Coordinates of C-alpha atoms in Angstrom, one line a residue:
Chain A
M270 CA 18.4 -24.8 -84.2
A271 CA 17.9 -20.8 -84.9
G272 CA 15.9 -21.1 -87.8
T273 CA 13.1 -23.0 -84.2
I274 CA 14.2 -19.8 -82.5
R275 CA 13.3 -17.2 -85.0
K276 CA 9.7 -18.5 -85.7
E277 CA 9.6 -19.0 -81.6
I278 CA 10.8 -15.2 -81.9
L279 CA 8.7 -14.2 -84.4
K280 CA 4.0 -15.7 -83.0
V281 CA 5.6 -13.5 -79.7
V282 CA 6.4 -11.0 -81.0
L283 CA 3.0 -10.3 -83.1
R284 CA 1.6 -12.0 -79.7
E285 CA 2.7 -9.1 -77.9
T286 CA 2.0 -6.1 -80.3
N287 CA -1.6 -7.7 -80.6
E288 CA -2.2 -8.3 -77.3
K289 CA -6.1 -7.6 -76.4
E290 CA -6.8 -8.1 -73.1
E291 CA -10.3 -10.0 -73.0
K292 CA -11.8 -8.5 -69.5
K293 CA -12.8 -11.5 -67.3
K294 CA -16.1 -12.5 -65.9
E295 CA -15.8 -11.4 -62.6
A296 CA -16.8 -14.8 -60.3
E297 CA -20.0 -13.2 -58.2
A298 CA -20.4 -12.6 -54.8
P299 CA -22.3 -14.0 -52.3
S300 CA -25.8 -12.0 -51.8
K301 CA -27.4 -14.0 -49.6
L302 CA -28.7 -17.3 -48.0
D303 CA -29.2 -20.4 -50.8
T304 CA -32.5 -22.4 -48.8
S305 CA -31.9 -24.7 -51.6
N306 CA -28.1 -25.4 -51.0
S307 CA -29.6 -26.1 -46.5
T308 CA -30.5 -30.2 -45.1
G309 CA -34.4 -28.1 -44.8
G310 CA -36.2 -26.6 -41.6
F311 CA -35.1 -23.0 -43.3
V312 CA -37.5 -20.0 -44.0
A313 CA -36.3 -17.5 -46.1
V314 CA -38.7 -14.3 -44.9
S315 CA -36.9 -11.9 -47.4
T316 CA -33.4 -11.8 -49.0
D317 CA -31.4 -11.2 -45.7
I318 CA -33.5 -12.7 -42.9
M319 CA -33.8 -16.1 -42.4
K320 CA -36.1 -18.2 -40.0
Y321 CA -35.2 -21.9 -39.2
T322 CA -38.0 -24.0 -36.5
S323 CA -37.3 -27.6 -36.1
V324 CA -40.7 -30.0 -37.1
Y325 CA -39.3 -32.0 -34.3
P326 CA -40.6 -29.5 -31.1
D327 CA -38.9 -31.7 -28.1
K328 CA -35.7 -31.9 -29.7
P329 CA -33.2 -29.6 -30.9
E330 CA -32.5 -30.3 -34.5
L331 CA -28.9 -30.0 -36.9
N332 CA -29.4 -28.0 -39.6
V333 CA -26.8 -26.3 -42.0
I334 CA -26.7 -23.6 -45.0
L335 CA -24.9 -21.8 -47.1
A336 CA -24.9 -19.3 -49.7
D337 CA -25.3 -18.2 -52.8
E338 CA -22.0 -18.5 -53.7
P339 CA -18.7 -18.2 -52.6
A340 CA -16.7 -16.4 -51.2
P341 CA -13.9 -14.6 -54.0
W342 CA -10.9 -15.3 -53.8
K343 CA -9.0 -12.9 -55.3
N344 CA -8.6 -10.9 -52.6
L345 CA -6.3 -9.6 -49.8
L346 CA -10.0 -10.3 -46.8
Y347 CA -13.8 -11.5 -47.5
Y348 CA -15.8 -11.3 -44.3
F349 CA -19.9 -11.7 -43.5
E350 CA -22.3 -11.0 -40.8
I351 CA -25.2 -12.0 -39.0
Y352 CA -27.3 -10.3 -37.0
V353 CA -29.0 -13.1 -34.1
K354 CA -32.8 -11.4 -33.7
D355 CA -33.8 -14.4 -31.7
A356 CA -31.9 -17.7 -30.4
D357 CA -33.2 -19.7 -28.8
F358 CA -31.9 -20.5 -25.9
K359 CA -31.5 -24.4 -26.0
G360 CA -29.6 -24.0 -29.0
K361 CA -26.0 -23.5 -30.4
I362 CA -25.7 -21.0 -33.8
A363 CA -21.7 -21.5 -35.3
I364 CA -21.4 -19.4 -38.5
G365 CA -18.0 -20.1 -41.1
F366 CA -16.6 -21.2 -43.9
T367 CA -17.0 -24.8 -45.0
L368 CA -16.6 -26.5 -48.6
A369 CA -20.8 -27.2 -50.7
L370 CA -20.2 -30.5 -51.1
F371 CA -20.5 -31.8 -48.0
L372 CA -23.7 -30.7 -46.9
M373 CA -24.9 -34.3 -47.3
N374 CA -22.6 -36.0 -44.5
I375 CA -22.1 -33.1 -42.4
E376 CA -23.1 -35.7 -38.9
P377 CA -20.1 -36.6 -38.3
W378 CA -18.1 -33.3 -38.5
W379 CA -20.4 -31.2 -36.9
E380 CA -18.2 -32.0 -33.9
D381 CA -15.2 -30.8 -34.7
L382 CA -16.5 -28.3 -36.7
I383 CA -18.4 -26.2 -34.4
A384 CA -15.2 -26.5 -32.2
G385 CA -13.5 -24.6 -34.8
H386 CA -11.1 -26.8 -35.5
E387 CA -9.3 -27.7 -38.3
S388 CA -11.0 -30.1 -41.3
S389 CA -11.4 -30.9 -44.7
H390 CA -14.3 -29.5 -44.3
G391 CA -14.1 -26.3 -43.5
V392 CA -14.7 -23.7 -40.3
L393 CA -17.4 -23.1 -38.2
Y394 CA -17.2 -21.2 -35.1
S395 CA -20.1 -21.2 -31.6
G396 CA -18.0 -18.8 -29.4
D397 CA -15.5 -19.9 -26.5
E398 CA -16.0 -23.3 -25.5
D399 CA -13.7 -22.6 -22.8
T400 CA -15.9 -20.4 -21.6
G401 CA -19.0 -21.3 -21.8
S402 CA -19.8 -17.7 -24.3
T403 CA -22.5 -18.8 -27.3
F404 CA -24.0 -16.4 -29.9
L405 CA -27.4 -15.2 -27.5
S406 CA -29.8 -12.3 -28.7
G407 CA -29.0 -8.9 -30.4
D408 CA -25.4 -11.0 -30.8
V409 CA -24.0 -9.6 -34.3
I410 CA -21.0 -12.3 -35.2
G411 CA -19.0 -11.9 -38.9
A412 CA -16.8 -14.3 -39.9
G413 CA -13.5 -13.6 -42.2
I414 CA -11.0 -15.6 -44.4
N415 CA -7.8 -13.7 -44.3
Y416 CA -6.2 -14.4 -48.1
S417 CA -2.8 -12.2 -46.9
T418 CA -2.0 -15.5 -43.9
N419 CA -3.9 -18.0 -44.8
E420 CA -6.8 -17.7 -41.6
F421 CA -10.2 -18.0 -40.8
F422 CA -11.3 -14.6 -38.8
F423 CA -14.1 -14.4 -36.7
C424 CA -16.3 -11.4 -34.6
K425 CA -18.5 -10.6 -32.4
N426 CA -19.8 -7.2 -31.7
G427 CA -17.0 -5.4 -33.7
E428 CA -14.2 -7.3 -32.1
L429 CA -12.4 -9.4 -33.1
V430 CA -11.9 -12.9 -31.4
H431 CA -10.8 -16.3 -32.4
S432 CA -8.8 -16.9 -35.7
V433 CA -8.0 -19.9 -37.2
P434 CA -5.4 -21.8 -39.6
N435 CA -6.9 -22.2 -43.1
N436 CA -5.2 -25.5 -45.1
L437 CA -8.1 -25.6 -47.8
S438 CA -8.1 -24.3 -50.5
N439 CA -9.4 -20.7 -50.9
R440 CA -11.7 -21.7 -54.0
G441 CA -15.2 -22.6 -53.7
L442 CA -15.7 -22.3 -49.7
Y443 CA -19.1 -21.1 -48.7
P444 CA -20.6 -18.2 -46.1
T445 CA -22.3 -20.6 -44.0
I446 CA -24.3 -20.8 -40.8
A447 CA -25.5 -23.8 -39.0
V448 CA -28.0 -24.5 -36.1
L449 CA -27.9 -27.0 -33.7
S450 CA -31.1 -25.7 -31.7
Q451 CA -36.1 -25.4 -32.2
H452 CA -36.1 -22.4 -33.5
E453 CA -34.2 -19.2 -34.7
E454 CA -34.4 -16.1 -36.3
M455 CA -31.2 -14.3 -38.4
H456 CA -30.6 -11.0 -40.5
V457 CA -27.8 -12.2 -42.8
N458 CA -25.3 -9.6 -44.5
F459 CA -23.7 -9.8 -47.2
G460 CA -22.2 -5.9 -47.4
Q461 CA -25.3 -4.7 -48.4
K462 CA -25.3 -3.1 -45.1
P463 CA -22.8 -1.3 -42.9
F464 CA -20.5 -4.2 -40.5
A465 CA -19.9 -3.2 -37.0
F466 CA -16.7 -4.7 -37.5
N467 CA -14.6 -2.5 -38.9
L468 CA -13.2 -4.1 -41.8
K469 CA -11.9 -1.0 -43.7
D470 CA -9.3 -0.4 -40.5
F471 CA -8.5 -4.0 -40.5
E472 CA -7.6 -4.2 -43.9
A473 CA -5.8 -1.6 -43.6
R474 CA -3.5 -3.0 -41.1
E475 CA -3.1 -6.3 -43.5
R476 CA -2.0 -3.5 -46.2
R477 CA 0.4 -2.3 -44.3
K478 CA 1.5 -6.2 -42.4
Q479 CA 2.4 -6.7 -46.2
Q480 CA 3.8 -3.7 -47.8
Q481 CA 5.9 -4.8 -44.7
K482 CA 7.3 -7.8 -45.5
I483 CA 7.9 -6.8 -49.3
E484 CA 10.3 -3.9 -47.8
E485 CA 11.9 -6.9 -45.3
I486 CA 13.1 -7.9 -48.7
S487 CA 17.0 -8.0 -48.5
L488 CA 18.1 -7.5 -51.8
S489 CA 22.1 -7.0 -52.8
P490 CA 23.6 -4.3 -54.8
Q491 CA 25.1 -6.3 -57.4
V492 CA 21.0 -8.2 -58.1
T493 CA 19.7 -4.8 -59.2
Y494 CA 22.8 -3.5 -60.5
S495 CA 23.1 -6.8 -63.2
L496 CA 19.3 -6.8 -63.7
I497 CA 20.2 -2.4 -65.0
R498 CA 23.3 -4.0 -67.3
S499 CA 21.7 -7.7 -68.6
Y500 CA 19.3 -5.3 -69.4
L501 CA 21.0 -2.3 -71.7
L502 CA 23.1 -5.9 -72.7
H503 CA 20.5 -7.4 -74.2
S504 CA 18.5 -4.2 -75.7
G505 CA 21.6 -2.6 -77.4
Y506 CA 21.7 0.4 -75.7
E507 CA 25.4 0.2 -76.6
D508 CA 26.7 3.8 -75.5
T509 CA 24.6 3.4 -72.4
F510 CA 25.7 0.1 -71.4
N511 CA 29.5 1.3 -71.9
S512 CA 28.7 3.9 -69.6
F513 CA 27.2 2.5 -67.0
D514 CA 29.8 -0.7 -66.8
V515 CA 32.7 1.3 -65.1
V516 CA 33.9 -2.4 -64.4
P517 CA 32.0 -5.4 -66.5
S518 CA 31.0 -8.0 -64.5
S519 CA 31.8 -10.2 -66.6
P520 CA 33.0 -9.6 -70.4
I521 CA 34.5 -13.0 -71.5
T522 CA 30.7 -14.7 -70.6
D523 CA 28.7 -12.6 -72.3
E524 CA 27.9 -13.8 -75.9
Q525 CA 25.4 -10.5 -76.4
T526 CA 28.5 -8.1 -76.1
N527 CA 29.4 -9.6 -80.1
T528 CA 27.1 -8.3 -81.7
L529 CA 26.2 -4.9 -79.4
N530 CA 27.1 -3.1 -82.1
H531 CA 24.9 -4.6 -84.4
R532 CA 21.6 -3.9 -82.6
S533 CA 23.1 -0.1 -81.2
T534 CA 23.8 0.6 -85.2
L535 CA 19.7 -0.9 -86.2
R536 CA 18.1 0.3 -83.1
Q537 CA 19.0 3.2 -84.2
L538 CA 18.1 3.5 -87.4
I539 CA 14.1 2.3 -86.8
M540 CA 14.4 4.5 -84.0
N541 CA 14.7 7.2 -86.2
G542 CA 12.0 6.1 -88.8
N543 CA 14.9 4.8 -91.3
V544 CA 13.3 1.4 -91.8
D545 CA 15.1 0.1 -94.8
G546 CA 18.4 1.3 -94.0
A547 CA 17.8 -1.1 -90.9
F548 CA 17.0 -3.5 -93.1
A549 CA 20.1 -2.8 -95.2
K550 CA 22.3 -3.5 -92.7
V551 CA 20.7 -6.5 -91.8
H552 CA 20.9 -8.2 -95.2
E553 CA 24.4 -7.3 -95.3
W554 CA 25.8 -8.2 -91.6
Y555 CA 23.4 -10.9 -90.8
P556 CA 22.5 -13.0 -94.5
Q557 CA 21.3 -15.6 -92.8
I558 CA 18.1 -13.8 -91.3
V559 CA 17.1 -11.6 -94.4
E560 CA 13.7 -13.1 -94.5
V561 CA 13.0 -11.1 -91.3
G562 CA 11.2 -8.3 -93.0
S563 CA 9.4 -10.5 -95.2
Q564 CA 8.4 -12.7 -93.0
L565 CA 6.8 -9.6 -90.3
C566 CA 5.5 -8.8 -93.6
I567 CA 3.7 -12.3 -94.1
Y568 CA 2.4 -12.5 -90.0
L569 CA 1.1 -9.7 -90.0
L570 CA -0.9 -9.9 -92.7
H571 CA -2.0 -13.3 -91.7
Y572 CA -3.1 -11.3 -88.1
Y573 CA -3.9 -8.6 -89.3
G574 CA -6.5 -10.6 -92.3
C575 CA -5.5 -8.3 -95.1
Y576 CA -5.0 -9.8 -98.2
K577 CA -3.8 -7.6 -101.0
F578 CA -0.5 -8.7 -101.6
E579 CA 0.2 -5.1 -102.5
L580 CA -0.5 -4.3 -98.2
I581 CA 2.6 -6.9 -96.8
F582 CA 5.3 -4.4 -97.0
K583 CA 3.3 -1.3 -96.1
L584 CA 2.6 -3.2 -92.3
A585 CA 5.8 -3.2 -92.0
Y586 CA 6.2 0.0 -91.7
E587 CA 3.3 0.8 -89.7
M588 CA 4.3 -1.8 -87.0
P589 CA 4.8 0.6 -84.2
L590 CA 8.8 1.1 -84.3
E591 CA 9.7 0.2 -80.6
V592 CA 8.0 -2.4 -81.8
L593 CA 9.7 -2.9 -84.6
A594 CA 13.3 -3.0 -82.8
N595 CA 12.1 -5.4 -80.4
A596 CA 12.2 -7.8 -82.8
V597 CA 14.9 -7.0 -85.2
N598 CA 17.2 -6.8 -81.8
A599 CA 16.0 -10.5 -81.0
F600 CA 16.8 -11.8 -84.6
V601 CA 20.2 -10.5 -84.8
L602 CA 20.4 -12.3 -81.5
S603 CA 18.9 -15.4 -82.3
T604 CA 21.7 -15.6 -84.7
D605 CA 24.2 -16.3 -81.2
P606 CA 24.6 -20.7 -81.1
H607 CA 24.5 -20.3 -77.7
M608 CA 21.1 -18.4 -77.7
E609 CA 19.2 -22.5 -77.0
E610 CA 15.6 -20.5 -76.6
A611 CA 14.1 -17.7 -78.1
K612 CA 12.9 -16.5 -74.5
D613 CA 16.4 -15.4 -74.5
C614 CA 16.7 -13.1 -78.0
L615 CA 13.1 -11.4 -76.5
H616 CA 13.7 -10.7 -73.2
S617 CA 16.3 -9.6 -70.0
P618 CA 15.8 -11.2 -66.9
L619 CA 14.6 -7.4 -66.1
E620 CA 11.3 -7.9 -68.6
R621 CA 10.9 -11.5 -67.6
L622 CA 10.4 -10.6 -63.8
L623 CA 7.8 -7.6 -64.5
K624 CA 6.3 -9.9 -66.4
Q625 CA 5.4 -12.4 -63.9
L626 CA 5.1 -10.1 -61.6
T627 CA 2.2 -8.6 -63.7
A628 CA 0.9 -12.4 -64.1
C629 CA 0.7 -12.9 -60.8
K630 CA -0.8 -10.0 -59.8
R631 CA -3.9 -10.4 -62.1
Y632 CA -3.8 -14.5 -60.5
E633 CA -4.8 -13.1 -57.3
G634 CA -7.2 -10.5 -59.7
E635 CA -5.3 -7.6 -58.5
D636 CA -4.4 -5.3 -62.4
F637 CA -1.0 -4.2 -61.6
L638 CA 0.6 -1.0 -63.1
V639 CA 4.3 0.0 -62.8
E640 CA 3.0 3.5 -63.2
K641 CA 0.3 3.5 -60.4
E642 CA 3.0 1.6 -57.9
F643 CA 6.6 3.7 -59.0
S644 CA 5.4 6.1 -59.2
K645 CA 4.9 6.8 -55.5
R646 CA 6.9 8.9 -53.3
D647 CA 8.0 6.9 -51.0
Chain B
M289 CA -10.5 -20.1 -67.6
D290 CA -7.9 -18.3 -64.9
L291 CA -4.0 -16.9 -66.3
D292 CA -1.7 -19.6 -64.9
P293 CA 1.2 -16.9 -62.9
R294 CA 3.7 -19.2 -65.1
Q295 CA 2.4 -18.6 -68.4
Y296 CA 4.0 -15.2 -67.8
E297 CA 6.0 -15.7 -70.7
N298 CA 2.7 -14.4 -73.3
L299 CA 2.4 -11.5 -71.6
A300 CA 3.4 -8.1 -73.1
V301 CA 4.5 -5.2 -71.1
N302 CA 4.9 -1.9 -71.8
D303 CA 8.6 -0.3 -72.6
N304 CA 8.2 2.6 -71.1
D305 CA 7.3 1.4 -67.7
I306 CA 10.7 -0.5 -68.9
H307 CA 12.7 2.1 -69.7
N308 CA 11.1 3.8 -66.2
I309 CA 12.5 1.5 -64.1
V310 CA 16.0 1.3 -64.9
L311 CA 16.1 5.2 -65.4
S312 CA 14.6 5.3 -61.7
Y313 CA 17.2 2.5 -61.3
L314 CA 20.2 4.8 -63.4
I315 CA 18.8 8.4 -61.5
H316 CA 18.5 6.5 -58.0
N317 CA 22.7 5.4 -58.2
C318 CA 23.8 8.6 -59.7
Y319 CA 25.1 7.6 -63.3
K320 CA 24.8 10.8 -65.0
E321 CA 27.0 9.7 -68.0
S322 CA 24.6 6.8 -68.3
V323 CA 20.8 8.9 -67.8
E324 CA 22.0 11.5 -70.0
S325 CA 23.2 8.8 -72.9
F326 CA 19.5 6.7 -72.0
I327 CA 17.7 9.6 -72.4
A328 CA 18.8 10.0 -75.9
C329 CA 18.7 6.5 -76.4
T330 CA 15.2 6.0 -76.1
G331 CA 13.4 9.1 -76.2
A332 CA 12.0 8.7 -72.6
K333 CA 11.0 11.4 -70.4
Q334 CA 13.9 13.8 -67.9
P335 CA 12.3 13.7 -65.3
T336 CA 13.6 17.2 -63.7
D337 CA 13.1 17.1 -59.7
Y338 CA 15.8 13.4 -59.7
L339 CA 18.4 15.2 -60.9
E340 CA 18.9 17.9 -59.4
D341 CA 21.4 17.8 -56.5
M342 CA 22.5 14.4 -58.4
D343 CA 26.9 15.3 -58.7
K344 CA 26.1 16.7 -55.1
R345 CA 24.8 13.1 -54.3
K346 CA 27.3 11.6 -56.7
R347 CA 30.0 12.8 -55.1
I348 CA 29.3 12.5 -51.3
F349 CA 28.0 8.8 -52.3
H350 CA 32.1 8.1 -54.3
F351 CA 33.6 9.4 -51.2
A352 CA 32.0 7.4 -48.9
L353 CA 32.8 3.9 -51.2
E354 CA 36.2 4.9 -50.9
G355 CA 36.3 5.4 -47.2
N356 CA 36.5 8.9 -47.2
A357 CA 33.7 9.5 -44.5
L358 CA 34.9 13.4 -44.3
K359 CA 34.2 14.3 -46.7
A360 CA 31.7 12.3 -47.3
I361 CA 30.3 13.8 -44.3
E362 CA 31.6 17.6 -44.8
L363 CA 29.4 17.4 -48.0
T364 CA 26.7 15.3 -46.5
E365 CA 25.8 18.7 -44.0
Q366 CA 26.7 21.0 -47.4
L367 CA 23.5 19.8 -48.5
A368 CA 21.1 19.6 -45.9
K369 CA 22.8 20.4 -42.5
D370 CA 20.1 18.3 -40.6
I371 CA 20.2 14.6 -42.5
L372 CA 23.2 13.8 -39.7
E373 CA 21.6 15.3 -36.9
N374 CA 18.4 13.6 -37.4
N375 CA 19.7 10.2 -37.5
K376 CA 22.7 9.0 -35.9
D377 CA 22.7 5.5 -36.8
L378 CA 23.8 7.2 -40.5
Q379 CA 26.2 9.2 -38.5
F380 CA 27.3 6.3 -36.1
D381 CA 28.0 4.3 -39.7
L382 CA 30.1 7.1 -41.4
L383 CA 32.5 8.0 -38.5
S384 CA 33.5 4.3 -38.3
L385 CA 34.0 4.3 -41.5
H386 CA 37.0 6.5 -41.1
F387 CA 37.9 4.6 -38.2
V388 CA 38.6 1.5 -40.3
E389 CA 40.4 3.5 -42.7
L390 CA 43.1 4.9 -39.8
V391 CA 43.1 1.2 -39.2
C392 CA 43.9 -0.2 -42.6
S393 CA 46.6 3.1 -43.0
R394 CA 48.3 0.8 -40.0
K395 CA 46.9 4.3 -38.3
C396 CA 46.4 2.8 -34.2
T397 CA 47.2 6.0 -32.0
E398 CA 45.3 8.4 -34.4
A399 CA 42.6 5.6 -34.6
L400 CA 42.6 4.8 -31.2
E401 CA 42.5 9.2 -30.2
F402 CA 39.5 9.1 -33.0
A403 CA 37.1 6.3 -31.3
Q404 CA 37.2 7.9 -28.3
T405 CA 36.6 11.1 -29.3
K406 CA 33.8 10.7 -32.2
L407 CA 32.8 7.2 -31.4
G408 CA 33.0 6.8 -27.8
P409 CA 29.6 9.5 -27.2
F410 CA 28.1 7.1 -29.4
G411 CA 28.8 4.2 -26.3
K412 CA 26.2 5.3 -24.0
E413 CA 24.2 3.4 -25.6
P414 CA 23.5 -0.3 -25.4
K415 CA 23.0 -1.1 -29.8
Y416 CA 26.0 0.8 -30.5
M417 CA 28.2 -0.5 -27.3
E418 CA 27.9 -4.2 -29.7
K419 CA 30.0 -2.0 -32.7
L420 CA 32.5 -0.3 -30.9
E421 CA 33.7 -3.6 -29.4
D422 CA 33.6 -4.9 -33.7
F423 CA 35.7 -1.5 -33.8
M424 CA 37.4 -1.5 -31.9
A425 CA 38.9 -5.8 -31.8
L426 CA 39.9 -4.3 -34.8
L427 CA 43.3 -2.4 -33.2
A428 CA 44.4 -6.1 -31.7
Y429 CA 46.0 -7.2 -35.6
K430 CA 48.3 -6.9 -36.6
E431 CA 46.3 -7.6 -40.1
P432 CA 43.4 -6.5 -39.1
E433 CA 41.6 -8.2 -42.6
K434 CA 42.5 -11.4 -41.4
S435 CA 40.5 -10.8 -38.2
P436 CA 37.1 -12.2 -37.4
M437 CA 35.7 -8.9 -37.9
F438 CA 37.4 -8.5 -41.4
H439 CA 33.7 -8.2 -43.0
L440 CA 34.0 -4.0 -41.8
L441 CA 36.5 -3.3 -43.9
S442 CA 34.7 -5.4 -47.2
L443 CA 33.6 -3.0 -50.0
E444 CA 30.4 -4.4 -49.4
Y445 CA 30.2 -2.6 -46.0
R446 CA 31.4 0.7 -47.4
Q447 CA 29.0 -0.6 -49.9
Q448 CA 26.0 -0.7 -47.3
V449 CA 26.7 2.5 -45.6
A450 CA 26.8 4.9 -48.5
D451 CA 23.5 3.0 -50.3
S452 CA 22.8 4.0 -46.5
L453 CA 23.7 8.1 -46.5
N454 CA 22.3 8.4 -50.7
R455 CA 18.9 6.8 -49.6
A456 CA 19.1 10.0 -46.5
I457 CA 20.0 12.1 -49.0
L458 CA 16.8 11.4 -51.0
A459 CA 14.7 10.9 -48.3
H460 CA 15.6 14.5 -47.7
L461 CA 15.4 16.2 -50.2
N462 CA 11.8 14.2 -50.5
L463 CA 12.3 11.3 -53.6
P464 CA 11.6 7.6 -53.9
S465 CA 14.7 6.5 -51.3
Y466 CA 13.7 3.2 -53.3
T467 CA 14.0 2.1 -56.9
A468 CA 11.4 1.3 -58.7
M469 CA 13.6 -1.9 -59.5
E470 CA 13.7 -3.0 -56.1
R471 CA 10.4 -2.6 -55.0
L472 CA 9.9 -5.0 -57.8
I473 CA 12.0 -7.3 -57.1
Q474 CA 10.6 -7.5 -53.8
Q475 CA 6.9 -7.3 -54.9
A476 CA 7.9 -10.5 -57.3
T477 CA 9.1 -12.2 -54.6
V478 CA 6.7 -11.9 -52.0
V479 CA 3.6 -12.9 -54.3
R480 CA 5.6 -15.8 -56.0
Q481 CA 6.5 -17.3 -52.7
C482 CA 2.6 -16.0 -52.0
L483 CA 0.9 -19.0 -55.0
S484 CA 4.1 -21.6 -53.7
Q485 CA 2.0 -21.7 -50.9
E486 CA -1.4 -21.5 -51.6
A487 CA 0.6 -24.1 -54.6
G488 CA 1.3 -26.4 -51.9
K489 CA 3.1 -29.2 -52.6
D490 CA 2.9 -27.8 -56.5
G491 CA 6.6 -27.8 -56.9
P492 CA 9.1 -25.4 -55.2
P493 CA 9.6 -22.7 -53.0
F494 CA 10.1 -19.4 -55.5
S495 CA 14.0 -18.5 -55.7
L496 CA 14.8 -15.5 -57.3
K497 CA 18.6 -16.3 -58.3
D498 CA 17.4 -19.6 -59.2
F499 CA 14.9 -17.4 -60.8
L500 CA 17.3 -14.9 -62.9
K501 CA 19.7 -17.7 -64.2
S502 CA 16.6 -19.4 -66.5

């Protein structure tokens, strides 16, 4: 059991030491309407000007066109606008977001979508149904997604006029324009030009709301205290732990205190550059993990691709001292029979929490930098 | 391929970041010996401005925590006169701590006098009226610790007031009034809740308590 844990520890230590973040290619943002992604009838005059003319001169016809890319979802907001240059007096224009695949079968969903009702295909907005207000020539209409509140929002001439809950997946939602008319002309703005709607202010307000939500979470002092305590204990900072732990929370259940003195000594030796001394102590105190030095070297050899045997031991000494100290600390913790998983030896709950936040933030498209976040004065 | 945030174990975390978080917590909560020891152990950079007035803050914090509110008020006013003048809520909470101490010491007459002279003026504002009624109700019980208002006698309540006072002093000194640690936990909680919502039915909602136990 302990052997397996130690193998796990090695893998993680080495992966972390050499973690090279690949810059993921950011998803393209919509830049133009795509005539090939439409029900037909649209003509692109330029990348941002669209004309629609019905092939049937007598009756209005339903047509829909999508942007060339879906809305990027790793942001707080996404927004685009159209300027209605020429609205057909009999017609109706709607703007919003839809899933690409449903273009083939739009007719049955049109009424639902156009009313701004929730649908499994998206949401389109065509003005205020109650007042009968529709979009006229000269209007600037905007549609956006607020990812923090999970809502679609719609604007008219720079004012926020409508919002609808978003129960769809955030991915694959295409900016969409639909017309039920005979001919119109519209100019599309995907952010190439300033918007009529003040998106910057809106975003700042949303961020403030989000920050408030964060600050409203109440924490008991016990939570923060125990996280710090477990970190000091886990990492082997014995003196700090002893001065901090004035009222020991649970001295009996802390298996890690058994090895605290040894781990503290080993960390000090390594951090002072006395790696030989540290390995000698490991040899003396924990013969069962005496292979830690050579195992580390073999893994390093494999990782760095050094094939000359005489370089093996050199590598252990070129490893950052903090990394080596953490690895040895984890190995010593692995001797405890209560340690069932490698993660318990490798990281304290505080470190896991920080990893978790970093991972979540990256997933949401933000690079989370502790330094930037936490050096800010309130 | 997007990184699944549940696979967070694979991420490396900078030791300096962790050290800064721990240090900010120790300084905020006035663990002076621990700060010195931690800096010695880790070689972390000593943030001089944060260490200013730590001894004074520590004394004030401990007086408040022990229920010796008058001493805490006196030392706070020495440190910065306007902290309490500009924060009526905090002023009320500290005075009420002293009232509670008098009640616990069974000095009921003295407690009543103190309430009339010092806490009474707050009664003009409705938000304090309700609190005042709770405090005064303590006098009606032979054993206040068995009254429905027993929480007002608890260490948790004193801790809460001491924390508020400490934060007010830090803000006055133009230092962060919340630790990096608290912000980290709050952020992680909110971000995880958002992701749980996005994932919909994909597993139970995020629980900080469960996460810390895992």
